[in-house]
Amino acid sequence: MKKIEWRNETIITEFILHGFGDLKEIHNLLFILFLIIYIMTMAGNLLIIALIVTDQHLHTPMYFFLGNLSCLETCYSSTILPRILVSLLNENYTVSVNGCILQLWAFVFLAVTECYLLAAMSYDRYLAICRPLHYSTLMNFKICLQLVVGSWIGSFVIDTILLTFILKLSFCGHNLIEHFFCDFIPMMNLACSDASQVKLVSAILTSISTLPPFFLTIISYAYIIAAILGIPSIIGRQKAFSICSSHLIVVTIFYGSLTIVYLLQDSNELRELNKVFSVFYTILTPLFNPLIYSLRNKEVRGALGRTISKYTTCIQVH
């Protein structure tokens, strides 16, 4: 560990990520498992992006949002997994303070962006089911673009404000982070300067950035469910529910695991359980999302079938 003396205190310049430190006997197995997950995550999400870009049938608002979500998931997974893989391979769990702060910034930025994108997708499904006659007017390309750009830029601004406060902190003494990535609370617990202002700013920004999209998502689905239950025919209800079921599953997994993780954040007794759920929403969720959307979505399966048929025909011709 590199150290420098500053005002009679030992200021650390590196952290040790100890998330898998107690599992040394299965590090090779974890490396193989996480490598497979990373490859499948990247392949699945990049495939969805390619299908949406190349297939005219998927040039709709819903798939425009889904393409952005898949792009986000590739970045999300790449923020966490490559460092874990290198650490498991080299058995070197150190990360510089600046590197840790950068990972935290990227993680928060992408998580907040996902909240906004999921809310935009919920609003899109609300319009499709509850306002079908006005859908094309209320959800045109310009509005889609504004919602997506607003999600990315808004998250960037909020996260950068938090970053400016984190950069003012000093870290000294203990440098062991009981986690497999640089999460906010574990890092703040190692700050030797007063972190109360940063925690307050974080709480305010988190409330501003996550509660509005969360409530918009909840309200949208309350109207959607009410509208579906009001459809007289069973076939009609099934068709309406199939339109939004994939997105509802993704929303439930994302907010459910995220809520559990941060409820367990300050509990030493449940620290290991916290890690399990952290693995779920940081590593497994980006893998599940393309599987959920592709397996439960006729349009995506159809686009994949058309693409395979097209390339099969080209190969046979040549």
mmCIF file of C-alpha atoms in Angstrom:
data_model
loop_
_atom_site.group_PDB
_atom_site.id
_atom_site.type_symbol
_atom_site.label_atom_id
_atom_site.label_comp_id
_atom_site.label_asym_id
_atom_site.label_seq_id
_atom_site.Cartn_x
_atom_site.Cartn_y
_atom_site.Cartn_z
ATOM 1 C CA MET A 1 0.000 0.000 0.000
ATOM 2 C CA LYS A 2 1.400 3.383 -0.970
ATOM 3 C CA LYS A 3 1.217 6.053 1.725
ATOM 4 C CA ILE A 4 2.236 9.664 2.137
ATOM 5 C CA GLU A 5 2.504 11.634 5.356
ATOM 6 C CA TRP A 6 0.187 14.639 5.610
ATOM 7 C CA ARG A 7 -0.538 16.610 8.771
ATOM 8 C CA ASN A 8 0.736 13.764 10.966
ATOM 9 C CA GLU A 9 -1.750 11.350 9.390
ATOM 10 C CA THR A 10 -1.114 8.490 6.989
ATOM 11 C CA ILE A 11 -2.996 9.292 3.801
ATOM 12 C CA ILE A 12 -3.694 6.236 1.660
ATOM 13 C CA THR A 13 -3.498 6.302 -2.125
ATOM 14 C CA GLU A 14 -4.765 2.755 -2.692
ATOM 15 C CA PHE A 15 -7.715 0.667 -1.537
ATOM 16 C CA ILE A 16 -7.920 -3.108 -1.265
ATOM 17 C CA LEU A 17 -11.199 -4.557 -2.580
ATOM 18 C CA HIS A 18 -11.795 -7.524 -0.285
ATOM 19 C CA GLY A 19 -15.155 -8.661 -1.695
ATOM 20 C CA PHE A 20 -13.918 -12.132 -2.678
ATOM 21 C CA GLY A 21 -10.943 -12.271 -0.316
ATOM 22 C CA ASP A 22 -12.414 -15.097 1.763
ATOM 23 C CA LEU A 23 -13.043 -17.292 -1.290
ATOM 24 C CA LYS A 24 -9.480 -17.878 -2.466
ATOM 25 C CA GLU A 25 -10.020 -21.605 -2.924
ATOM 26 C CA ILE A 26 -12.607 -20.981 -5.673
ATOM 27 C CA HIS A 27 -11.038 -17.945 -7.383
ATOM 28 C CA ASN A 28 -10.412 -19.912 -10.598
ATOM 29 C CA LEU A 29 -14.042 -21.023 -10.655
ATOM 30 C CA LEU A 30 -15.230 -17.452 -10.028
ATOM 31 C CA PHE A 31 -12.981 -16.179 -12.829
ATOM 32 C CA ILE A 32 -14.443 -18.657 -15.340
ATOM 33 C CA LEU A 33 -18.009 -17.962 -14.156
ATOM 34 C CA PHE A 34 -17.665 -14.162 -14.347
ATOM 35 C CA LEU A 35 -15.874 -14.377 -17.702
ATOM 36 C CA ILE A 36 -18.764 -16.410 -19.161
ATOM 37 C CA ILE A 37 -21.284 -13.946 -17.680
ATOM 38 C CA TYR A 38 -19.375 -10.966 -19.129
ATOM 39 C CA ILE A 39 -19.127 -12.509 -22.612
ATOM 40 C CA MET A 40 -22.828 -13.455 -22.598
ATOM 41 C CA THR A 41 -23.823 -9.993 -21.303
ATOM 42 C CA MET A 42 -21.870 -8.177 -23.997
ATOM 43 C CA ALA A 43 -23.028 -10.563 -26.738
ATOM 44 C CA GLY A 44 -26.703 -10.391 -25.711
ATOM 45 C CA ASN A 45 -26.884 -6.617 -25.407
ATOM 46 C CA LEU A 46 -24.824 -5.934 -28.539
ATOM 47 C CA LEU A 47 -27.050 -8.356 -30.454
ATOM 48 C CA ILE A 48 -30.164 -6.440 -29.376
ATOM 49 C CA ILE A 49 -28.541 -3.138 -30.398
ATOM 50 C CA ALA A 50 -27.580 -4.598 -33.805
ATOM 51 C CA LEU A 51 -31.097 -5.958 -34.384
ATOM 52 C CA ILE A 52 -32.710 -2.630 -33.482
ATOM 53 C CA VAL A 53 -30.367 -0.690 -35.781
ATOM 54 C CA THR A 54 -30.668 -3.034 -38.772
ATOM 55 C CA ASP A 55 -34.306 -4.220 -38.643
ATOM 56 C CA GLN A 56 -36.904 -1.715 -39.864
ATOM 57 C CA HIS A 57 -39.649 -3.439 -37.861
ATOM 58 C CA LEU A 58 -37.889 -2.399 -34.629
ATOM 59 C CA HIS A 59 -37.633 1.303 -35.494
ATOM 60 C CA THR A 60 -40.255 2.274 -32.911
ATOM 61 C CA PRO A 61 -40.091 4.305 -29.670
ATOM 62 C CA MET A 62 -40.093 1.217 -27.448
ATOM 63 C CA TYR A 63 -37.091 -0.303 -29.203
ATOM 64 C CA PHE A 64 -35.311 3.042 -29.344
ATOM 65 C CA PHE A 65 -35.476 3.060 -25.524
ATOM 66 C CA LEU A 66 -34.515 -0.630 -25.395
ATOM 67 C CA GLY A 67 -31.459 0.032 -27.576
ATOM 68 C CA ASN A 68 -30.315 2.735 -25.176
ATOM 69 C CA LEU A 69 -30.926 0.420 -22.225
ATOM 70 C CA SER A 70 -28.828 -2.307 -23.857
ATOM 71 C CA CYS A 71 -26.068 0.226 -24.561
ATOM 72 C CA LEU A 72 -26.206 1.245 -20.904
ATOM 73 C CA GLU A 73 -26.015 -2.386 -19.757
ATOM 74 C CA THR A 74 -22.826 -2.996 -21.768
ATOM 75 C CA CYS A 75 -21.236 0.043 -20.093
ATOM 76 C CA TYR A 76 -22.621 -0.995 -16.695
ATOM 77 C CA SER A 77 -21.138 -4.473 -16.931
ATOM 78 C CA SER A 78 -17.826 -3.122 -18.259
ATOM 79 C CA THR A 79 -17.555 -0.784 -15.268
ATOM 80 C CA ILE A 80 -17.558 -3.679 -12.780
ATOM 81 C CA LEU A 81 -16.586 -7.017 -14.343
ATOM 82 C CA PRO A 82 -13.239 -6.358 -16.129
ATOM 83 C CA ARG A 83 -11.632 -5.163 -12.882
ATOM 84 C CA ILE A 84 -13.001 -8.194 -11.022
ATOM 85 C CA LEU A 85 -11.638 -10.527 -13.711
ATOM 86 C CA VAL A 86 -8.165 -8.943 -13.619
ATOM 87 C CA SER A 87 -8.128 -9.083 -9.804
ATOM 88 C CA LEU A 88 -9.108 -12.756 -9.722
ATOM 89 C CA LEU A 89 -6.543 -13.606 -12.410
ATOM 90 C CA ASN A 90 -3.622 -11.698 -10.863
ATOM 91 C CA GLU A 91 -4.750 -12.005 -7.233
ATOM 92 C CA ASN A 92 -4.138 -8.277 -6.941
ATOM 93 C CA TYR A 93 -7.077 -6.502 -5.315
ATOM 94 C CA THR A 94 -5.592 -3.025 -4.981
ATOM 95 C CA VAL A 95 -7.069 -0.026 -6.748
ATOM 96 C CA SER A 96 -5.922 3.575 -6.582
ATOM 97 C CA VAL A 97 -8.109 6.066 -4.748
ATOM 98 C CA ASN A 98 -8.675 8.019 -7.973
ATOM 99 C CA GLY A 99 -9.448 4.796 -9.834
ATOM 100 C CA CYS A 100 -11.966 3.851 -7.163
ATOM 101 C CA ILE A 101 -13.627 7.269 -7.328
ATOM 102 C CA LEU A 102 -13.803 6.997 -11.123
ATOM 103 C CA GLN A 103 -15.475 3.571 -10.876
ATOM 104 C CA LEU A 104 -17.951 4.940 -8.323
ATOM 105 C CA TRP A 105 -18.729 7.902 -10.600
ATOM 106 C CA ALA A 106 -19.347 5.625 -13.601
ATOM 107 C CA PHE A 107 -21.456 3.223 -11.541
ATOM 108 C CA VAL A 108 -23.695 5.953 -10.087
ATOM 109 C CA PHE A 109 -23.989 7.711 -13.453
ATOM 110 C CA LEU A 110 -25.190 4.539 -15.168
ATOM 111 C CA ALA A 111 -27.496 3.499 -12.310
ATOM 112 C CA VAL A 112 -29.242 6.891 -12.295
ATOM 113 C CA THR A 113 -29.497 6.862 -16.091
ATOM 114 C CA GLU A 114 -31.145 3.442 -15.883
ATOM 115 C CA CYS A 115 -33.747 4.826 -13.451
ATOM 116 C CA TYR A 116 -34.634 7.546 -15.955
ATOM 117 C CA LEU A 117 -34.676 5.182 -18.957
ATOM 118 C CA LEU A 118 -36.919 2.690 -17.155
ATOM 119 C CA ALA A 119 -39.283 5.548 -16.280
ATOM 120 C CA ALA A 120 -39.324 6.708 -19.919
ATOM 121 C CA MET A 121 -40.082 3.157 -21.046
ATOM 122 C CA SER A 122 -42.881 2.916 -18.472
ATOM 123 C CA TYR A 123 -44.387 6.151 -19.785
ATOM 124 C CA ASP A 124 -44.104 4.779 -23.334
ATOM 125 C CA ARG A 125 -45.997 1.611 -22.323
ATOM 126 C CA TYR A 126 -48.620 3.736 -20.539
ATOM 127 C CA LEU A 127 -49.273 5.723 -23.724
ATOM 128 C CA ALA A 128 -49.357 2.568 -25.861
ATOM 129 C CA ILE A 129 -51.984 0.879 -23.673
ATOM 130 C CA CYS A 130 -53.946 3.763 -22.131
ATOM 131 C CA ARG A 131 -53.739 6.345 -24.959
ATOM 132 C CA PRO A 132 -53.375 4.234 -28.135
ATOM 133 C CA LEU A 133 -55.174 6.711 -30.430
ATOM 134 C CA HIS A 134 -52.802 9.532 -29.459
ATOM 135 C CA TYR A 135 -49.673 7.387 -29.118
ATOM 136 C CA SER A 136 -47.956 8.435 -32.360
ATOM 137 C CA THR A 137 -48.493 12.110 -31.517
ATOM 138 C CA LEU A 138 -47.477 11.956 -27.854
ATOM 139 C CA MET A 139 -44.464 9.664 -28.428
ATOM 140 C CA ASN A 140 -42.871 10.851 -31.673
ATOM 141 C CA PHE A 141 -39.150 10.654 -32.461
ATOM 142 C CA LYS A 142 -38.434 14.161 -31.162
ATOM 143 C CA ILE A 143 -39.963 13.388 -27.759
ATOM 144 C CA CYS A 144 -38.133 10.016 -27.623
ATOM 145 C CA LEU A 145 -34.837 11.745 -28.342
ATOM 146 C CA GLN A 146 -35.506 14.411 -25.690
ATOM 147 C CA LEU A 147 -36.316 11.761 -23.067
ATOM 148 C CA VAL A 148 -33.194 9.720 -23.837
ATOM 149 C CA VAL A 149 -30.799 12.677 -24.084
ATOM 150 C CA GLY A 150 -32.340 14.164 -20.931
ATOM 151 C CA SER A 151 -31.769 10.860 -19.105
ATOM 152 C CA TRP A 152 -28.078 10.701 -20.012
ATOM 153 C CA ILE A 153 -27.298 14.413 -19.520
ATOM 154 C CA GLY A 154 -29.349 14.762 -16.330
ATOM 155 C CA SER A 155 -27.574 11.772 -14.764
ATOM 156 C CA PHE A 156 -24.183 13.102 -15.861
ATOM 157 C CA VAL A 157 -24.806 16.504 -14.241
ATOM 158 C CA ILE A 158 -26.130 15.015 -10.980
ATOM 159 C CA ASP A 159 -23.273 12.543 -10.687
ATOM 160 C CA THR A 160 -20.637 15.152 -11.506
ATOM 161 C CA ILE A 161 -21.952 17.388 -8.707
ATOM 162 C CA LEU A 162 -21.521 14.481 -6.282
ATOM 163 C CA LEU A 163 -18.043 13.823 -7.690
ATOM 164 C CA THR A 164 -16.876 17.360 -6.887
ATOM 165 C CA PHE A 165 -17.714 16.792 -3.210
ATOM 166 C CA ILE A 166 -16.113 13.312 -3.082
ATOM 167 C CA LEU A 167 -12.858 14.663 -4.549
ATOM 168 C CA LYS A 168 -12.521 16.965 -1.524
ATOM 169 C CA LEU A 169 -12.295 13.988 0.858
ATOM 170 C CA SER A 170 -9.090 12.496 2.237
ATOM 171 C CA PHE A 171 -8.693 8.807 3.038
ATOM 172 C CA CYS A 172 -6.296 7.632 5.718
ATOM 173 C CA GLY A 173 -5.486 4.685 7.962
ATOM 174 C CA HIS A 174 -7.610 1.646 7.150
ATOM 175 C CA ASN A 175 -7.781 0.910 3.403
ATOM 176 C CA LEU A 176 -9.774 -2.354 3.218
ATOM 177 C CA ILE A 177 -13.108 -2.115 1.361
ATOM 178 C CA GLU A 178 -15.351 -5.078 2.184
ATOM 179 C CA HIS A 179 -16.832 -5.161 -1.285
ATOM 180 C CA PHE A 180 -15.944 -6.305 -4.805
ATOM 181 C CA PHE A 181 -16.324 -2.816 -6.305
ATOM 182 C CA CYS A 182 -16.071 0.780 -5.148
ATOM 183 C CA ASP A 183 -19.512 1.472 -3.712
ATOM 184 C CA PHE A 184 -20.440 4.746 -2.005
ATOM 185 C CA ILE A 185 -21.007 3.751 1.651
ATOM 186 C CA PRO A 186 -17.927 1.485 1.976
ATOM 187 C CA MET A 187 -15.770 4.301 0.585
ATOM 188 C CA MET A 188 -17.286 6.945 2.844
ATOM 189 C CA ASN A 189 -16.587 4.750 5.870
ATOM 190 C CA LEU A 190 -12.861 5.029 5.110
ATOM 191 C CA ALA A 191 -12.776 8.844 4.838
ATOM 192 C CA CYS A 192 -10.731 10.530 7.569
ATOM 193 C CA SER A 193 -12.021 13.998 6.669
ATOM 194 C CA ASP A 194 -15.609 14.924 7.518
ATOM 195 C CA ALA A 195 -17.877 13.044 5.094
ATOM 196 C CA SER A 196 -21.165 14.305 6.544
ATOM 197 C CA GLN A 197 -21.532 16.996 3.862
ATOM 198 C CA VAL A 198 -20.895 14.467 1.094
ATOM 199 C CA LYS A 199 -23.445 12.060 2.599
ATOM 200 C CA LEU A 200 -26.010 14.867 2.845
ATOM 201 C CA VAL A 201 -25.420 15.941 -0.768
ATOM 202 C CA SER A 202 -25.614 12.286 -1.826
ATOM 203 C CA ALA A 203 -28.934 11.804 -0.011
ATOM 204 C CA ILE A 204 -30.405 14.944 -1.632
ATOM 205 C CA LEU A 205 -29.163 14.075 -5.124
ATOM 206 C CA THR A 206 -30.310 10.453 -4.752
ATOM 207 C CA SER A 207 -33.787 11.621 -3.769
ATOM 208 C CA ILE A 208 -33.927 14.047 -6.696
ATOM 209 C CA SER A 209 -32.600 11.540 -9.229
ATOM 210 C CA THR A 210 -34.330 8.294 -8.219
ATOM 211 C CA LEU A 211 -37.627 9.085 -6.488
ATOM 212 C CA PRO A 212 -39.308 11.001 -9.378
ATOM 213 C CA PRO A 213 -38.581 8.287 -12.001
ATOM 214 C CA PHE A 214 -39.513 5.577 -9.493
ATOM 215 C CA PHE A 215 -42.887 7.156 -8.736
ATOM 216 C CA LEU A 216 -43.483 7.854 -12.440
ATOM 217 C CA THR A 217 -42.867 4.159 -13.104
ATOM 218 C CA ILE A 218 -45.229 3.098 -10.303
ATOM 219 C CA ILE A 219 -47.982 5.507 -11.425
ATOM 220 C CA SER A 220 -47.626 4.447 -15.082
ATOM 221 C CA TYR A 221 -48.031 0.796 -14.174
ATOM 222 C CA ALA A 222 -50.947 1.514 -11.860
ATOM 223 C CA TYR A 223 -52.797 3.039 -14.839
ATOM 224 C CA ILE A 224 -51.614 0.218 -17.131
ATOM 225 C CA ILE A 225 -52.855 -2.528 -14.799
ATOM 226 C CA ALA A 226 -56.174 -0.736 -14.298
ATOM 227 C CA ALA A 227 -56.576 -0.416 -18.071
ATOM 228 C CA ILE A 228 -55.701 -4.082 -18.662
ATOM 229 C CA LEU A 229 -58.179 -5.263 -16.017
ATOM 230 C CA GLY A 230 -60.852 -3.150 -17.749
ATOM 231 C CA ILE A 231 -60.459 -5.018 -21.055
ATOM 232 C CA PRO A 232 -63.469 -7.378 -21.347
ATOM 233 C CA SER A 233 -61.890 -10.218 -23.372
ATOM 234 C CA ILE A 234 -59.237 -12.565 -21.980
ATOM 235 C CA ILE A 235 -57.336 -12.483 -25.289
ATOM 236 C CA GLY A 236 -57.310 -8.681 -25.198
ATOM 237 C CA ARG A 237 -55.963 -8.667 -21.643
ATOM 238 C CA GLN A 238 -53.259 -11.184 -22.529
ATOM 239 C CA LYS A 239 -52.202 -9.172 -25.576
ATOM 240 C CA ALA A 240 -52.061 -5.912 -23.587
ATOM 241 C CA PHE A 241 -50.110 -7.533 -20.755
ATOM 242 C CA SER A 242 -47.628 -9.089 -23.199
ATOM 243 C CA ILE A 243 -46.784 -5.581 -24.430
ATOM 244 C CA CYS A 244 -45.444 -4.498 -21.041
ATOM 245 C CA SER A 245 -44.629 -7.744 -19.189
ATOM 246 C CA SER A 246 -40.932 -7.828 -20.182
ATOM 247 C CA HIS A 247 -40.372 -4.270 -19.027
ATOM 248 C CA LEU A 248 -42.298 -4.873 -15.793
ATOM 249 C CA ILE A 249 -40.037 -7.838 -14.970
ATOM 250 C CA VAL A 250 -36.900 -5.746 -15.621
ATOM 251 C CA VAL A 251 -38.204 -2.884 -13.458
ATOM 252 C CA THR A 252 -39.071 -5.263 -10.611
ATOM 253 C CA ILE A 253 -35.644 -6.931 -10.685
ATOM 254 C CA PHE A 254 -33.775 -3.599 -10.845
ATOM 255 C CA TYR A 255 -35.614 -1.731 -8.085
ATOM 256 C CA GLY A 256 -36.117 -4.845 -5.950
ATOM 257 C CA SER A 257 -32.445 -5.805 -5.786
ATOM 258 C CA LEU A 258 -31.313 -2.176 -5.497
ATOM 259 C CA THR A 259 -33.645 -1.554 -2.542
ATOM 260 C CA ILE A 260 -32.533 -4.705 -0.716
ATOM 261 C CA VAL A 261 -28.837 -3.869 -1.190
ATOM 262 C CA TYR A 262 -29.125 -0.399 0.282
ATOM 263 C CA LEU A 263 -31.368 -1.513 3.123
ATOM 264 C CA LEU A 264 -28.628 -3.986 4.108
ATOM 265 C CA GLN A 265 -25.800 -1.489 3.509
ATOM 266 C CA ASP A 266 -25.131 -0.549 7.126
ATOM 267 C CA SER A 267 -25.636 -4.004 8.637
ATOM 268 C CA ASN A 268 -22.420 -5.843 9.512
ATOM 269 C CA GLU A 269 -24.367 -9.017 10.287
ATOM 270 C CA LEU A 270 -25.875 -9.115 6.795
ATOM 271 C CA ARG A 271 -22.748 -7.993 4.918
ATOM 272 C CA GLU A 272 -22.373 -11.279 3.013
ATOM 273 C CA LEU A 273 -26.041 -11.207 1.983
ATOM 274 C CA ASN A 274 -25.493 -7.645 0.805
ATOM 275 C CA LYS A 275 -22.700 -8.886 -1.483
ATOM 276 C CA VAL A 276 -24.978 -11.568 -2.933
ATOM 277 C CA PHE A 277 -27.647 -9.032 -3.894
ATOM 278 C CA SER A 278 -24.946 -6.631 -5.147
ATOM 279 C CA VAL A 279 -23.735 -9.361 -7.506
ATOM 280 C CA PHE A 280 -27.326 -9.763 -8.641
ATOM 281 C CA TYR A 281 -28.003 -6.148 -9.627
ATOM 282 C CA THR A 282 -24.512 -5.173 -10.815
ATOM 283 C CA ILE A 283 -23.506 -8.361 -12.666
ATOM 284 C CA LEU A 284 -26.548 -10.539 -13.326
ATOM 285 C CA THR A 285 -29.155 -7.870 -14.183
ATOM 286 C CA PRO A 286 -27.263 -6.704 -17.326
ATOM 287 C CA LEU A 287 -27.201 -10.375 -18.375
ATOM 288 C CA PHE A 288 -30.877 -11.041 -17.667
ATOM 289 C CA ASN A 289 -32.272 -7.970 -19.437
ATOM 290 C CA PRO A 290 -31.469 -9.027 -23.039
ATOM 291 C CA LEU A 291 -32.641 -12.574 -22.243
ATOM 292 C CA ILE A 292 -35.941 -11.288 -20.854
ATOM 293 C CA TYR A 293 -36.582 -8.967 -23.800
ATOM 294 C CA SER A 294 -35.576 -11.512 -26.424
ATOM 295 C CA LEU A 295 -37.286 -14.605 -25.008
ATOM 296 C CA ARG A 296 -40.557 -12.856 -24.141
ATOM 297 C CA ASN A 297 -40.751 -10.527 -27.135
ATOM 298 C CA LYS A 298 -42.165 -11.699 -30.481
ATOM 299 C CA GLU A 299 -40.789 -8.712 -32.401
ATOM 300 C CA VAL A 300 -37.214 -9.283 -31.180
ATOM 301 C CA ARG A 301 -37.457 -13.017 -31.871
ATOM 302 C CA GLY A 302 -38.882 -12.227 -35.312
ATOM 303 C CA ALA A 303 -36.063 -9.784 -36.065
ATOM 304 C CA LEU A 304 -33.504 -12.371 -34.994
ATOM 305 C CA GLY A 305 -35.163 -14.981 -37.223
ATOM 306 C CA ARG A 306 -35.180 -12.622 -40.221
ATOM 307 C CA THR A 307 -31.523 -11.762 -39.680
ATOM 308 C CA ILE A 308 -30.509 -15.418 -39.456
ATOM 309 C CA SER A 309 -32.541 -16.227 -42.589
ATOM 310 C CA LYS A 310 -30.973 -13.330 -44.490
ATOM 311 C CA TYR A 311 -27.411 -14.354 -43.644
ATOM 312 C CA THR A 312 -28.181 -18.025 -44.275
ATOM 313 C CA THR A 313 -29.489 -17.110 -47.741
ATOM 314 C CA CYS A 314 -26.398 -14.987 -48.452
ATOM 315 C CA ILE A 315 -24.105 -17.857 -47.459
ATOM 316 C CA GLN A 316 -26.017 -20.293 -49.672
ATOM 317 C CA VAL A 317 -25.877 -17.896 -52.645
ATOM 318 C CA HIS A 318 -22.135 -17.386 -52.314
#
